[in-house]
CSV table of C-alpha atoms in Angstrom, one decimal:
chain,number,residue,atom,x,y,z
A,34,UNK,CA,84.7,93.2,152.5
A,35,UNK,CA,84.3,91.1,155.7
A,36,UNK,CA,87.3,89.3,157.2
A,37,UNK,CA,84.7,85.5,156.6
A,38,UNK,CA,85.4,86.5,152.8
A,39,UNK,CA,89.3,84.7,153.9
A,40,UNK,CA,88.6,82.5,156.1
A,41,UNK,CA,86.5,79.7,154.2
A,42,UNK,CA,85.3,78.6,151.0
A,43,UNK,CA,82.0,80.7,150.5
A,44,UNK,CA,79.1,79.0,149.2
A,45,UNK,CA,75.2,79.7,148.2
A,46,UNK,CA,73.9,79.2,151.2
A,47,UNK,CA,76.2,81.7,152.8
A,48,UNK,CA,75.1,83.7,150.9
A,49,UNK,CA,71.2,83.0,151.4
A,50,UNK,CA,71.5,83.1,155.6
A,51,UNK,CA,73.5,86.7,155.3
A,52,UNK,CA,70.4,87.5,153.0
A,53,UNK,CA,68.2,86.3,154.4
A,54,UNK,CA,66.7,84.4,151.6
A,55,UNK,CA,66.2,80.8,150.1
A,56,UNK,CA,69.0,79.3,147.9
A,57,UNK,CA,66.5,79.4,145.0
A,58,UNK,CA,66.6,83.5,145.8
A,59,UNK,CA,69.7,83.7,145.3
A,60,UNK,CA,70.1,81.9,142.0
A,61,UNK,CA,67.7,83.8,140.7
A,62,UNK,CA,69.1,86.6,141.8
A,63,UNK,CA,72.7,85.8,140.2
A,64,UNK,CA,71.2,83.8,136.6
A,65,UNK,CA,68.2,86.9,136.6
A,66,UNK,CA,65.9,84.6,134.7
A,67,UNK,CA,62.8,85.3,137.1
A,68,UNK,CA,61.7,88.3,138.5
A,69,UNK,CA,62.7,89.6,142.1
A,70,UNK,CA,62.0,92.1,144.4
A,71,UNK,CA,64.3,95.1,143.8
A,72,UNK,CA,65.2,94.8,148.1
A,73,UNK,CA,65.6,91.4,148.3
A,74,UNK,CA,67.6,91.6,145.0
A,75,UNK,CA,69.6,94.4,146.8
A,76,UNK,CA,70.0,92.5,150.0
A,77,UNK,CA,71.4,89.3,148.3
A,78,UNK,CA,74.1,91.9,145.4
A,79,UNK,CA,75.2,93.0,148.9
A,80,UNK,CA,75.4,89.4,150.7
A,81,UNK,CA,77.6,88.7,147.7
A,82,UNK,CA,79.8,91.3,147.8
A,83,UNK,CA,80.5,91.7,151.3
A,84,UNK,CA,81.1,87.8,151.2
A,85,UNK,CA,83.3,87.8,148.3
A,86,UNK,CA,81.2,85.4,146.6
A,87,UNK,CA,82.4,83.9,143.3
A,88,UNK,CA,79.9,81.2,141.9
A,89,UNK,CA,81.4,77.6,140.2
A,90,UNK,CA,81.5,78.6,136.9
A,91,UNK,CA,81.5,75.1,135.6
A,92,UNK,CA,78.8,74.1,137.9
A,93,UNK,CA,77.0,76.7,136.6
A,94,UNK,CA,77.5,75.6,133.1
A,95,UNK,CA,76.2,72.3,133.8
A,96,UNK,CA,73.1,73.2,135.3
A,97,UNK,CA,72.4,75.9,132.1
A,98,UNK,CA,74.3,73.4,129.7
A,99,UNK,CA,76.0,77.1,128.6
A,100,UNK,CA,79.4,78.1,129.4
A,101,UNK,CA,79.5,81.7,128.5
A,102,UNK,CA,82.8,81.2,126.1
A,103,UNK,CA,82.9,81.5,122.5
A,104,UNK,CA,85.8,80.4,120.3
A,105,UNK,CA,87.5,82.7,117.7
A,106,UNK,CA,89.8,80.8,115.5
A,107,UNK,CA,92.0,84.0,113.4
A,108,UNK,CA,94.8,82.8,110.4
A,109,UNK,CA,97.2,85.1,112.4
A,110,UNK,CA,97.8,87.5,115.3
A,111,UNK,CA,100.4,89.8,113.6
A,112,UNK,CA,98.5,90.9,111.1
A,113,UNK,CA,96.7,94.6,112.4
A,114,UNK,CA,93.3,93.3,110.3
A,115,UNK,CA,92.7,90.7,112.5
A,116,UNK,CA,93.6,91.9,115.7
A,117,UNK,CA,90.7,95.1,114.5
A,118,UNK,CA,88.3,92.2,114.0
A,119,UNK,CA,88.8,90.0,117.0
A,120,UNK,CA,88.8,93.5,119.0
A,121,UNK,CA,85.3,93.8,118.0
A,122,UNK,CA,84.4,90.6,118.6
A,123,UNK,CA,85.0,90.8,122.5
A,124,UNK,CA,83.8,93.9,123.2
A,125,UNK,CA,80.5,93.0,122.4
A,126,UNK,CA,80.6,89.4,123.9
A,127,UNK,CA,82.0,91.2,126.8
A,128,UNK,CA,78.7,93.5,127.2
A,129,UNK,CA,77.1,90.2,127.2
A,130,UNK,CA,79.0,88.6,130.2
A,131,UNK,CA,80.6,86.0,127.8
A,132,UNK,CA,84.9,85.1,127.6
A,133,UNK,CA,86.4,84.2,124.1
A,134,UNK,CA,88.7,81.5,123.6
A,135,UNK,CA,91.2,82.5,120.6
A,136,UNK,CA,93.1,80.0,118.8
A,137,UNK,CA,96.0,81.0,115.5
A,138,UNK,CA,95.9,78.5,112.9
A,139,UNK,CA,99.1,80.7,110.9
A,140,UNK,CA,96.7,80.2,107.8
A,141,UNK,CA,96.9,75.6,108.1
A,142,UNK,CA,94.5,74.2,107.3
A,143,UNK,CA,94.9,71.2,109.5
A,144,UNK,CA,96.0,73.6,112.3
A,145,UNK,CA,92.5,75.3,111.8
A,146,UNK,CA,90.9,71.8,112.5
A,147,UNK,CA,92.6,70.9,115.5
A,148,UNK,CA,91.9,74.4,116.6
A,149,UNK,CA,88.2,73.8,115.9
A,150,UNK,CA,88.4,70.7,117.7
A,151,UNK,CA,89.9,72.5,120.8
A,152,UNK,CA,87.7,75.0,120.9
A,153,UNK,CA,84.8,72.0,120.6
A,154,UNK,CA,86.3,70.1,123.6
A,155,UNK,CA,86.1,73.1,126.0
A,156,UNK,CA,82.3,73.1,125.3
A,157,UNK,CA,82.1,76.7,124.0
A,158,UNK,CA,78.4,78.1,123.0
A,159,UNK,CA,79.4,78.5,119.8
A,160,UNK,CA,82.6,79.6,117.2
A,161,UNK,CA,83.6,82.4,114.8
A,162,UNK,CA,86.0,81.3,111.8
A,163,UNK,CA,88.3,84.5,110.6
A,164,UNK,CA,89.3,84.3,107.1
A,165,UNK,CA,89.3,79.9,107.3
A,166,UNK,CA,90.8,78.0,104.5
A,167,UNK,CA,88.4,77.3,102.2
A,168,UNK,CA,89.4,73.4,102.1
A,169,UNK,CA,87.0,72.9,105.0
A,170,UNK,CA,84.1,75.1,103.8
A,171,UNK,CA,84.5,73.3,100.3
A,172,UNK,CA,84.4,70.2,102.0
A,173,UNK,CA,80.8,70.4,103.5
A,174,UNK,CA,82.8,70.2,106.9
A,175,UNK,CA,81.7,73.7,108.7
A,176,UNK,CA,78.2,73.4,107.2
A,177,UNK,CA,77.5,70.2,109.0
A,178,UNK,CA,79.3,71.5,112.0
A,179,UNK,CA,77.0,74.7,111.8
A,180,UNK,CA,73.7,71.9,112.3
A,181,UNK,CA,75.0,71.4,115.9
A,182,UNK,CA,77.0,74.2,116.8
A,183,UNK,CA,76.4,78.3,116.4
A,184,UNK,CA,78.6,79.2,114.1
A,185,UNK,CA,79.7,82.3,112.2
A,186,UNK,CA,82.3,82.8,109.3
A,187,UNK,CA,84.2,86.2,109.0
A,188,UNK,CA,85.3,87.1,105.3
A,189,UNK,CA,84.9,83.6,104.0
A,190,UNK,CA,82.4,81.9,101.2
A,191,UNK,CA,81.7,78.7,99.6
A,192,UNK,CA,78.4,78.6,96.8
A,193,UNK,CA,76.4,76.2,97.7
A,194,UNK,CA,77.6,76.0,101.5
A,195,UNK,CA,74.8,76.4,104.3
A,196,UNK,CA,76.3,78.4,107.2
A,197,UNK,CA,76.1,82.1,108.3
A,198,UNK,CA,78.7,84.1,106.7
A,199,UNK,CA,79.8,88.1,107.7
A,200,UNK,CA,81.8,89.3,105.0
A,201,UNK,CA,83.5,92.4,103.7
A,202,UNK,CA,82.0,93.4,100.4
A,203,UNK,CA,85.4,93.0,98.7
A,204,UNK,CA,84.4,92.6,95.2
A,205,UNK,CA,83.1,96.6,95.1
A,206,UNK,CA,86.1,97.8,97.4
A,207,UNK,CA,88.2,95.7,94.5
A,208,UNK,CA,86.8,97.5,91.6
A,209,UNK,CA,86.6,100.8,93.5
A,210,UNK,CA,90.2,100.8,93.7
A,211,UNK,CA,90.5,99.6,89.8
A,212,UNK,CA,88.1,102.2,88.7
A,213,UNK,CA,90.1,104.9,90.4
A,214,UNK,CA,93.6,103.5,88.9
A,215,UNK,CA,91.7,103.6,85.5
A,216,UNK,CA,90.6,107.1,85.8
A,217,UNK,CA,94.1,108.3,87.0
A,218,UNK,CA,95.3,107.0,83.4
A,219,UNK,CA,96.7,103.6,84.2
A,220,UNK,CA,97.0,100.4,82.2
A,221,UNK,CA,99.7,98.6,83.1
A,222,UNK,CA,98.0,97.4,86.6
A,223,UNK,CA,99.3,94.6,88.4
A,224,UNK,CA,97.9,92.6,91.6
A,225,UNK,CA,99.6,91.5,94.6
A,226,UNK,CA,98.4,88.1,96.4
A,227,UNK,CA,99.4,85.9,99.1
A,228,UNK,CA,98.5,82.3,99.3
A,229,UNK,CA,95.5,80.4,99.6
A,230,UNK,CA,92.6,82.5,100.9
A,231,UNK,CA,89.0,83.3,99.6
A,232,UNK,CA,89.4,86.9,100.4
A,233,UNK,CA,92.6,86.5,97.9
A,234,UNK,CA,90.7,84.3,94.8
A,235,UNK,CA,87.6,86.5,94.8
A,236,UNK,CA,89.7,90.0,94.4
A,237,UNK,CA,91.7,88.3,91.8
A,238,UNK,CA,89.0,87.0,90.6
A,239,UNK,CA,87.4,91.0,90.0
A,240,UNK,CA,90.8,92.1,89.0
A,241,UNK,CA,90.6,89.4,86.2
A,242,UNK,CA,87.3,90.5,84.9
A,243,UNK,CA,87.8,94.2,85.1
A,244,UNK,CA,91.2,94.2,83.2
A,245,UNK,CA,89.0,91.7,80.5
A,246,UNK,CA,86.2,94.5,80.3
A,247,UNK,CA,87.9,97.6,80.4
A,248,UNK,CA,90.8,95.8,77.2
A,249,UNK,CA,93.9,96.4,79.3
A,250,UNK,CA,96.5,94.0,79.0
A,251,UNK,CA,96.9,91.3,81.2
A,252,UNK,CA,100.0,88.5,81.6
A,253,UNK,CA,102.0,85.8,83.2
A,254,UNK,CA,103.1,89.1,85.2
A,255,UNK,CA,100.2,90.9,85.9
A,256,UNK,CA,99.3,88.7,88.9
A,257,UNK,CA,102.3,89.4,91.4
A,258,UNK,CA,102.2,86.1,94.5
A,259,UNK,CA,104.1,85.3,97.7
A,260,UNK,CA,104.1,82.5,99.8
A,261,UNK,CA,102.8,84.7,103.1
A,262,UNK,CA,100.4,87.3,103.6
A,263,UNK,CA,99.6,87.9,107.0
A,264,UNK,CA,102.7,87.1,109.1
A,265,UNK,CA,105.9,89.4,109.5
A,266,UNK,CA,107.3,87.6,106.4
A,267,UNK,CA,105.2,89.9,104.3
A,268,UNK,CA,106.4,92.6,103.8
A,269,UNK,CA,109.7,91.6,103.1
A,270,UNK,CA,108.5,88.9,100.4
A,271,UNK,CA,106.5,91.6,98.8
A,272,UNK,CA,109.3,94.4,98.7
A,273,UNK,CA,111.6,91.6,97.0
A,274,UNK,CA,109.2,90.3,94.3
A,275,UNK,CA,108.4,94.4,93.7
A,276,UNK,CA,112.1,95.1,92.8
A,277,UNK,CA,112.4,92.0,90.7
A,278,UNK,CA,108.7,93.2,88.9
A,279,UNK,CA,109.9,96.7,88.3
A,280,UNK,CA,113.0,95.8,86.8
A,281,UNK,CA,111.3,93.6,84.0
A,282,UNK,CA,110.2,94.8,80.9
A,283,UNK,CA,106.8,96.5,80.6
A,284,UNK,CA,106.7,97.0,84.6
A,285,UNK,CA,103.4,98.4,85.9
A,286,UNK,CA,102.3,101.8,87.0
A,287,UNK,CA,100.0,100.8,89.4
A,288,UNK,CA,99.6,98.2,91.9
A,289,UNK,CA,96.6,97.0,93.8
A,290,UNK,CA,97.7,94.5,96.9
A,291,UNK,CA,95.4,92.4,98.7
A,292,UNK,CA,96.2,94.0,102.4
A,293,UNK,CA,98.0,96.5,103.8
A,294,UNK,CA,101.3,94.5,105.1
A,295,UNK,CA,101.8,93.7,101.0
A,296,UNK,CA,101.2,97.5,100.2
A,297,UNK,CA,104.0,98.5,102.6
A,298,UNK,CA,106.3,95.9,100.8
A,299,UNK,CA,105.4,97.4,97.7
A,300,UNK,CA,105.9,100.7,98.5
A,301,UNK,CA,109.5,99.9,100.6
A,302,UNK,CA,110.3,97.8,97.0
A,303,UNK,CA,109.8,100.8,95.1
A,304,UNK,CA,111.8,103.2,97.3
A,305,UNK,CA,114.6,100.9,97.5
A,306,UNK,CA,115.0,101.2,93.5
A,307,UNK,CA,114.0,105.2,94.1
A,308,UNK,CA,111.0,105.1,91.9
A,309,UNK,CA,108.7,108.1,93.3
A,310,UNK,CA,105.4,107.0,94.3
A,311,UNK,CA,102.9,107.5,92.9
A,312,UNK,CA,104.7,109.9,90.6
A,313,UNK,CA,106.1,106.9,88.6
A,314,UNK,CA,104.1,103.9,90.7
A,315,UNK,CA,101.1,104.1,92.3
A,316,UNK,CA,99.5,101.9,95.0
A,317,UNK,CA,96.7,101.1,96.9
A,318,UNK,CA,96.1,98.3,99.8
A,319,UNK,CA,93.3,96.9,101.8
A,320,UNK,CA,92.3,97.0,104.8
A,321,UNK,CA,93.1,100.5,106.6
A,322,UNK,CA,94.7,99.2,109.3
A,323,UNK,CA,97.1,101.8,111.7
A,324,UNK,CA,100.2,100.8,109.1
A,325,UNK,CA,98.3,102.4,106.5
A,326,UNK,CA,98.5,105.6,108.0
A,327,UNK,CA,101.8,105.8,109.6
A,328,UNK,CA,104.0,104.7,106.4
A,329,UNK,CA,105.8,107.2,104.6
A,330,UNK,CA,104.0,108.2,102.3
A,331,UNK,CA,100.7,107.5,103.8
A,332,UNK,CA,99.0,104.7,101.8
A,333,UNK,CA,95.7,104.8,100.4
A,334,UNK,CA,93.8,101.5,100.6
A,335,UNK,CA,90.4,100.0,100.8
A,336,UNK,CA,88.7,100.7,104.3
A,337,UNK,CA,87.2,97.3,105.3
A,338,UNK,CA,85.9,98.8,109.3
A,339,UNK,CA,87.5,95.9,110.5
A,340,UNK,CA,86.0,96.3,114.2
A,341,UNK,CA,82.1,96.9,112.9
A,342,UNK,CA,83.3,93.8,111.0
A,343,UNK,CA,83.4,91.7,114.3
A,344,UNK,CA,81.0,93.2,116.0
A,345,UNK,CA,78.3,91.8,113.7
A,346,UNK,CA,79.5,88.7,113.5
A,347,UNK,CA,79.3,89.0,117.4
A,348,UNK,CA,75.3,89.9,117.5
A,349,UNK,CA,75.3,87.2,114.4
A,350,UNK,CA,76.6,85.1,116.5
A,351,UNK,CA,74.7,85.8,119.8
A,352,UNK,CA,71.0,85.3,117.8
A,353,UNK,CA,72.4,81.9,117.3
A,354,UNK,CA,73.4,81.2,120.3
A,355,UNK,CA,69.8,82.5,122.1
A,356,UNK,CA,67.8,80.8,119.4
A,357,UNK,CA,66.4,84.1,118.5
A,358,UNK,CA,67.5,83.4,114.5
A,359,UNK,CA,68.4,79.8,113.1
A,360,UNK,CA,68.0,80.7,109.9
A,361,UNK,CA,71.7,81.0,107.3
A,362,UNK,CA,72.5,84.4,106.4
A,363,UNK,CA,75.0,86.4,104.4
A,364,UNK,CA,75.3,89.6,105.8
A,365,UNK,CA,77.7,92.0,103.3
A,366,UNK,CA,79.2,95.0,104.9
A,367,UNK,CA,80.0,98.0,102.8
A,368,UNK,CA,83.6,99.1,102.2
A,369,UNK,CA,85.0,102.2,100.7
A,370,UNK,CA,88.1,103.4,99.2
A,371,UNK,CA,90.7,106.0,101.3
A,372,UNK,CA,92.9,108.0,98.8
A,373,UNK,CA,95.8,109.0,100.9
A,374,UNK,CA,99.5,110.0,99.3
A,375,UNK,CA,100.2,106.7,97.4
């Protein structure tokens, strides 16, 4: 790189005189939205690079009314699902020349809102919602945002709502994993939630309907809860409320959780009491994240290909943004079910 790269502020026409060129050359060179000659677009990639060149992004963004960022708003960072997803997400804006924006919420719902408004305010070219609450979908409030503003929402689902929805077809990999605790002989089958979530209500929503159809028995008990579900708080809630379940009356034999994290609580609840799984309890998870495959023993679980997961919401997301596709869709991704040691 030449020594003039350090000793001012390098700017388009710079660039053009080294070249050679017009200004208008070079734009075109550096936005590639009209054709150039394949020399004079060699001469100006080198102008740039022996100059150093870095073009005012936000300048730029004015003049295109795009700023290559996209927001990605995710209910938590700790939990391995996510962190699949959003891993997905950027690599493919990334082959696209765009920057993500990411934003926690921990699962609030007002926390989600302020984080949509952030994202809003920094003019991104459009927003993907893991996993939201489903007060603001309920509420009409992402469909009207979705008029205006690209947007894309990962494992979450309203009836009735207009917006453009990737999801994870949960209710099969839910009744997958019953069907295969049914045909290993269990009947005592219990469920293991966290909070508020759609991904929560619609498995528990299958579970309820397949213990119905298939006449096992159902209780006050059956349907296991803890306050978290994707935070480091857990497993430990979900190893605590295990060894209180197993030590009541009637205590199940099998135990489908909603994610991997509560799986692993399950599974350290039942060692802690030394009941052998799955001699005496078996258990399956969701999610086939790395924790599924280093506990001891290995869990099985639900494999929801977390990172082809963000990836189409990415090229979802991307039509939108180009114009190429305005229409809503709901586009369901297959899942299927990984019997390991549990």
């Amino acid at each position: 790189m030449d020594a003039i790269a350090f000793s001012k502020k390098i700017t388009i026409q710079d660039v053009a005189d080294r070249a050679g060129v017009s200004i208008t050359t070079v734009s075109r060179v550096m936005n590639g939205n009209y054709p150039v000659k394949k020399e004079t677009k060699r001469k100006v990639e080198e102008a740039i690079d022996a100059l150093g060149f870095r073009p005012n992004l936000l300048a730029r963004s004015l003049i295109q009314n795009r700023t290559k960022t996209i927001g990605v708003i995710t209910p938590s960072i700790e939990n391995l699902f996510f962190g699949e997803v959003i891993k997905g997400i950027e690599s493919t804006f990334k082959q696209h020349g765009f920057s993500t924006f990411l934003c926690d919420s921990e699962g609030d719902s007002e926390t989600e809102l302020a984080s949509v408004h952030s994202m809003l305010n920094r003019n991104v070219d459009g927003l993907i919602l893991i996993d939201p609450t489903t007060e603001h979908i309920k509420s009409g409030y992402y469909e009207k945002l979705n008029r205006n503003t690209p947007l894309v929402i990962i494992n979450g689902y309203a009836t009735g709502i207009q917006c453009n929805y990737v999801m994870n077809d949960a209710e099969a990999g839910t009744l997958e994993a019953l069907r295969y605790f049914k045909r290993q002989g269990h009947e005592r089958i219990a469920f293991l939630r966290g909070r508020k979530s759609y991904s929560y209500d619609i498995k528990e929503a299958i579970y309820r309907q397949f213990m119905e159809e298939e006449d096992l028995p159902i209780d006050a008990n059956s349907i296991i809860r803890i306050e978290a579900g994707n935070d480091l708080q857990t497993v430990e809630q979900a190893r605590h409320i295990i060894e209180i379940r197993m030590k009541e009356p009637n205590p199940p034999t099998a135990i489908l959780a909603c994610n991997d994290w509560m799986a692993v609580g399950a599974l350290n609840g039942a060692k802690g009491l030394g009941i052998e799984v799955p001699g005496e309890l078996a258990i399956i998870g969701f999610d086939n994240t790395v924790i599924s495959q280093i506990s001891d023993p290995k869990l099985s679980t639900v494999d929801q290909k977390m990172t082809q997961l963000g990836s189409v919401a990415a090229e979802r997301l991307l039509a939108l943004i180009e114009g190429n596709d305005k229409d809503n869709k709901k586009i369901l991704l297959e899942t299927n079910l990984i019997i390991r040691e549990t």
